[in-house]
Amino acid sequence: MNELASVNFLKAHNARHVWHPMGDPKVSEADPPLIVSRGEGVYVHDVDGKRYLDCVAGLWNVNVGHGRPEIKQAIVEQLDRIAYYSTFQGTSNPPSIALSHLLTEMLQPEDMTKVFFSSGGSDANETAFKIARQYWKLEGKADRFKIISLKYGYHGVHFGGMSATGTPPHRRAYEPLVPGFLHIDAPYLYRNPWTNEPLELGRICAAELERTIQFQGPDTVAAFIAEPVQGAGGVIVPPDNFWPLVRDVCDRYGVLLIADEVVTGFGRTGNLFGSRGWGVKPDIMCLAKGINSGYIPLGATVVNARVESAWKRDHALAAIMHGYTYSGHPLACAAALAAQKIVVEEDLPGNAARVGAYFRQCLDELARRHELIGDVRGKGLMLGLEIVKERASKEPFAPNDPIGKTIMQAAFEKGAIIRWAAGKIILSPPLIFTRAHVDEAVAVLDHALARAKESWT
Ligand SMILES: Cc1ncc(COP(=O)(O)O)c(C=O)c1O
């Protein structure tokens, strides 16, 4: 093994030179990360050769699993032709055209007609905000620039997405943020001041959206954005009536509805798209992650015929003055075409629904044995456990409480990667997970929660 790849070199230089996303550098210097170097299917290996069950699919994205030969072949075949060519006006490349065709076909029920490519979820959302604001300028209503979103929502790290994000820790260090972004309460059944009744909560939160639009003035509101199931905020599944009511409110006031499907797109919730699971057709959808299972960075923003129509007329501001060098990257798009073939051929949305229901059942059973679990929730293979000090009072642990680290470390020791985020254990495995993998994950969680209980009491 050459020095650059030696385990000691990697560990020493990670601590010395790498700043990790979403963490205090001092913490990763003192407490080195798992350095993952290999993966196949639902398992990955670290540089010390230890194998882990990947219960988070990388970062909710490796939906088809690691090391799929079909995707490698698609990338290599494209590399043999050309690695990169731009899609800025005047040039294009075949994989980006083929993928935009495929996406609009997949999204025919939503009447999606145009695709704008980027390099990830933050880009996809930023693109959506710019399209929404430009749409209203082209419609002759330049005052409609405000964007409403949900508390606990996560929309990425660029200034627009961060401004829409509803989790203060992602925002505070970078304020002041972009003007014109507003937040309303999320339909968070486990923690809300109003009700334990899901449909009542759905009505209350949709009514808050309506009142906010009325208060701001409908002629100033461009769009409402939300995740079909809130992910990073803690896997918050809205009541059944929430999204349909939101669509009605948006329609009443002409507000564009943006679905941030970065996590929920391509099968994770048990439907091909998360919003389809609520029977709702957004005007704009933001896609990334599962689009090509993370083999090469890719994001996409798709818009429906209504949005597209604004660009049909002549207008001084009609040029889309937005785009990334890597918009429509041929390798990323070729990987996506191969990944989507797998999603369809292996019915990954169906598998997510079936295996997700079994996972949910096992987690409910686990909660009967572990008092630390305050709430079990999820949809498909997007699941969360809210960890609390006491079930009756729902008292949460402080954000910096060591219990999170104890749980993660115990899981690592037992050979599984799970995620801890602000008092919740997040589970978002590859969509090729089987019931046997669920059993393996639940055994690890059982051990980790027992360890957490010992450490805390
Ligand atoms: C719902 C949602 N939107 C946007 C993003 C940002 O995507 P990216 O990290 O690819 O920029 C994420 C990332 O986890 C996400 O969960």
PDB file of C-alpha atoms in Angstrom, residues 87-88 100 103 114-119 123-124 127-128 131 285 287 298-303 320-324 327-328:
ATOM      1  CA  THR A  87     -25.233  22.519 -21.588  1.00  0.00           C
ATOM      2  CA  PHE A  88     -25.094  26.322 -21.489  1.00  0.00           C
ATOM      3  CA  SER A 100     -34.683  15.101 -19.196  1.00  0.00           C
ATOM      4  CA  LEU A 103     -37.817  12.511 -16.030  1.00  0.00           C
ATOM      5  CA  LYS A 114     -39.058  21.071 -18.362  1.00  0.00           C
ATOM      6  CA  VAL A 115     -35.918  20.048 -16.495  1.00  0.00           C
ATOM      7  CA  PHE A 116     -33.069  22.242 -15.251  1.00  0.00           C
ATOM      8  CA  PHE A 117     -29.991  20.275 -14.135  1.00  0.00           C
ATOM      9  CA  SER A 118     -27.540  21.106 -11.363  1.00  0.00           C
ATOM     10  CA  SER A 119     -25.160  19.274  -9.043  1.00  0.00           C
ATOM     11  CA  ASP A 123     -28.632  23.649  -6.184  1.00  0.00           C
ATOM     12  CA  ALA A 124     -32.003  22.157  -7.122  1.00  0.00           C
ATOM     13  CA  THR A 127     -32.901  26.900  -8.919  1.00  0.00           C
ATOM     14  CA  ALA A 128     -36.531  26.484  -7.816  1.00  0.00           C
ATOM     15  CA  ILE A 131     -37.469  30.103 -11.245  1.00  0.00           C
ATOM     16  CA  MET A 285     -40.146  19.571  -7.893  1.00  0.00           C
ATOM     17  CA  LEU A 287     -34.669  16.279  -7.199  1.00  0.00           C
ATOM     18  CA  LEU A 298     -26.530  15.557  -9.748  1.00  0.00           C
ATOM     19  CA  GLY A 299     -29.577  17.682  -9.049  1.00  0.00           C
ATOM     20  CA  ALA A 300     -32.609  18.551 -11.149  1.00  0.00           C
ATOM     21  CA  THR A 301     -35.477  21.020 -10.880  1.00  0.00           C
ATOM     22  CA  VAL A 302     -38.558  20.134 -12.882  1.00  0.00           C
ATOM     23  CA  VAL A 303     -41.433  22.495 -13.633  1.00  0.00           C
ATOM     24  CA  ILE A 320     -32.671  32.049 -17.427  1.00  0.00           C
ATOM     25  CA  MET A 321     -29.511  33.718 -16.107  1.00  0.00           C
ATOM     26  CA  HIS A 322     -28.765  30.779 -13.852  1.00  0.00           C
ATOM     27  CA  GLY A 323     -26.769  27.601 -14.374  1.00  0.00           C
ATOM     28  CA  TYR A 324     -23.792  25.602 -13.231  1.00  0.00           C
ATOM     29  CA  SER A 327     -25.551  21.408 -15.199  1.00  0.00           C
ATOM     30  CA  GLY A 328     -26.357  18.270 -17.189  1.00  0.00           C
TER      31      GLY A 328
END
